[in-house]
Amino acid sequence: GRCLPPPLLVISDGAPGLIGAAEVVLAQSSRQRCLIHRARNILAKVPTAAQAEVKAEFWKIFDDIDTPASQEAVDVARGRIALFEKRYATTYPAAVKCLTTDVASLTVYLRFPKEHWKRIRHSNFIERTFGETRRRVKVIGRLPGERSCLSLVWAVLDRASRGWRGVKHTPAATRALVDLRRQLMEPPRSIAPPDINQHDEVETVTAVA
């Protein structure tokens, strides 16, 4: 294989099988819950007459965060989630529970370059390629094997990615992603203390004034 490194970020909806697979196969990658899917889930638990209001309040949680990408930005969003919970806990408890379940996965994108936030907090730009894949498979009728299926999906993604907008790799963003990869994939390793039971010779250095 090409020995490709795991991605820094996995964006998914709430499908348990998909989340489970990501946690096993891409355990080192961060996982962002698609905010658009979560918004739909929340609105499904709110009366039609109140959906416009709740939808606006939901997006206020994640929009217009002025802090740079950091834990501080995550804390701002979590503070807004707490206010949402306080406001609607009595009137729409099911919607609040939906929002506050797995909060950590809703704010992962805030640790990534700020110029990428609008694109990586949902999976829509990826999902559009699914329709194109289905269209091509329908024309073919039946794929001869797994390899041909993977080749087709790769080709569709490769072509679609050329038209993606909103993910610009500026020098600052690239440095931030390199730092993130180092934190996620290369955590500092502790140096084991010497085994005092070993009778190895220890070199000593004496400082002479």
XYZ file of C-alpha atoms in Angstrom:
209
model
C 0.000 0.000 0.000
C 0.936 3.637 -0.017
C 1.219 3.770 3.772
C -0.941 6.894 3.884
C -1.113 8.445 7.357
C -4.516 8.566 9.073
C -6.485 11.777 8.455
C -6.507 14.469 11.095
C -10.276 14.744 11.006
C -13.223 12.430 10.383
C -16.590 14.144 9.786
C -19.653 11.967 10.226
C -23.312 11.931 11.096
C -24.559 9.938 14.077
C -24.625 6.482 12.452
C -23.314 4.164 15.216
C -21.708 1.765 12.746
C -19.782 4.539 11.031
C -18.668 6.050 14.327
C -17.618 2.621 15.618
C -15.623 1.906 12.470
C -13.871 5.283 12.690
C -12.968 4.697 16.330
C -11.420 1.328 15.497
C -9.730 2.022 12.149
C -8.923 5.710 12.642
C -8.469 5.781 16.396
C -5.874 8.573 16.246
C -8.044 10.879 14.158
C -10.330 13.492 15.677
C -14.039 13.100 14.922
C -16.355 16.003 14.168
C -20.110 15.445 14.319
C -21.839 17.034 11.335
C -23.597 20.119 12.702
C -26.202 20.119 9.938
C -27.266 16.567 10.790
C -27.345 17.452 14.486
C -29.492 20.526 13.744
C -31.979 18.352 11.845
C -32.108 15.884 14.725
C -32.819 18.696 17.190
C -35.509 20.335 15.066
C -37.285 16.993 14.705
C -37.925 17.182 18.463
C -39.376 20.699 18.392
C -42.906 21.785 17.365
C -43.092 23.206 13.836
C -44.051 26.651 15.115
C -40.862 26.900 17.178
C -38.401 25.390 14.719
C -37.267 28.678 13.146
C -36.428 30.107 16.574
C -34.614 27.001 17.809
C -32.712 26.663 14.531
C -31.491 30.262 14.801
C -30.424 29.717 18.423
C -28.618 26.514 17.481
C -26.480 28.237 14.861
C -25.747 31.138 17.208
C -23.814 28.623 19.279
C -21.302 27.995 16.522
C -21.345 31.176 14.417
C -19.286 34.317 15.026
C -16.739 32.898 17.438
C -14.045 35.560 17.372
C -11.372 33.602 19.223
C -8.622 31.924 17.200
C -8.611 28.142 16.865
C -7.919 26.894 20.377
C -9.346 25.424 23.530
C -10.658 28.907 24.249
C -12.831 28.744 21.114
C -14.131 25.357 22.246
C -14.954 26.832 25.664
C -16.906 29.695 24.039
C -19.074 27.212 22.131
C -19.602 25.077 25.224
C -20.659 28.144 27.187
C -23.252 28.913 24.523
C -24.476 25.317 24.628
C -24.998 25.705 28.378
C -27.106 28.834 27.744
C -29.163 26.967 25.119
C -29.715 24.169 27.614
C -30.788 26.610 30.322
C -33.218 28.348 27.963
C -34.936 25.276 26.520
C -34.499 22.554 29.161
C -38.083 22.897 30.377
C -39.896 23.553 27.101
C -37.982 21.190 24.772
C -36.088 18.669 26.938
C -35.704 16.100 24.131
C -34.108 18.714 21.862
C -31.747 19.776 24.629
C -30.766 16.177 25.328
C -30.059 15.716 21.614
C -27.765 18.745 21.637
C -25.922 17.899 24.828
C -25.235 14.270 23.950
C -21.620 13.893 22.795
C -20.909 17.635 23.020
C -17.185 17.056 22.539
C -17.709 15.910 18.941
C -19.577 19.125 18.050
C -16.655 21.423 18.803
C -13.668 19.511 17.414
C -13.495 21.723 14.302
C -12.701 24.741 16.489
C -9.176 23.397 17.014
C -8.494 23.505 13.273
C -7.500 26.569 11.197
C -10.207 29.206 11.491
C -10.458 29.666 7.735
C -11.590 26.021 7.469
C -14.306 26.158 10.122
C -17.290 26.752 7.837
C -16.384 23.758 5.667
C -15.269 21.147 8.165
C -18.092 21.461 10.671
C -20.429 19.510 8.401
C -20.202 16.679 5.886
C -22.299 18.181 3.071
C -19.479 18.839 0.644
C -18.446 15.181 0.953
C -21.965 13.797 0.725
C -22.582 15.459 -2.623
C -20.147 12.989 -4.121
C -22.327 10.063 -3.020
C -24.977 10.998 -5.576
C -22.386 11.083 -8.328
C -21.064 7.670 -7.259
C -24.568 6.183 -7.286
C -25.222 7.667 -10.734
C -22.113 6.037 -12.181
C -22.765 2.691 -10.539
C -26.300 2.708 -11.924
C -24.911 3.085 -15.448
C -22.391 0.272 -14.938
C -24.999 -2.040 -13.457
C -22.650 -4.282 -11.519
C -19.069 -3.826 -10.439
C -16.787 -6.826 -11.058
C -15.078 -6.626 -7.679
C -13.999 -4.628 -4.640
C -10.954 -3.147 -6.380
C -13.022 -1.683 -9.211
C -15.479 -0.249 -6.662
C -12.682 1.451 -4.737
C -11.179 2.785 -7.976
C -14.510 4.301 -8.947
C -15.057 5.934 -5.564
C -11.501 7.269 -5.551
C -11.929 8.721 -9.050
C -15.187 10.450 -8.087
C -13.649 11.916 -4.928
C -10.515 13.000 -6.751
C -12.511 14.820 -9.394
C -14.928 16.366 -6.906
C -12.117 17.596 -4.649
C -10.800 19.816 -7.430
C -13.948 21.874 -7.219
C -14.181 22.131 -3.449
C -14.077 25.678 -2.144
C -13.422 27.118 1.271
C -10.468 24.960 2.326
C -7.493 27.153 1.555
C -4.085 26.061 2.710
C -2.343 29.262 3.669
C 1.127 29.027 5.256
C -0.406 29.730 8.688
C -3.093 27.067 8.208
C -0.512 24.543 7.037
C 1.637 25.179 10.107
C -1.419 24.791 12.351
C -2.272 21.450 10.721
C 1.307 20.231 11.111
C 1.162 21.123 14.802
C -2.162 19.322 15.157
C -0.792 16.223 13.490
C 2.170 16.249 15.834
C -0.139 16.530 18.860
C -2.529 13.803 17.682
C -0.233 11.341 15.973
C 3.070 11.897 17.749
C 2.321 12.470 21.443
C 5.393 12.999 23.618
C 6.757 9.770 25.009
C 7.960 9.565 28.577
C 11.496 8.387 29.123
C 11.539 5.301 31.301
C 13.691 5.686 34.451
C 16.812 3.556 34.577
C 16.375 0.111 36.038
C 18.218 0.238 39.330
C 18.454 -3.542 39.324
C 20.685 -3.442 36.281
C 24.399 -3.520 37.080
C 25.412 -1.511 34.059
C 28.242 0.915 34.371
C 27.034 4.494 34.711
C 29.194 7.239 33.328
C 29.490 10.194 35.718
C 30.552 13.703 34.854
C 32.120 15.930 37.438
C 31.989 19.677 36.925
C 35.215 21.379 37.865
C 35.054 25.050 38.713
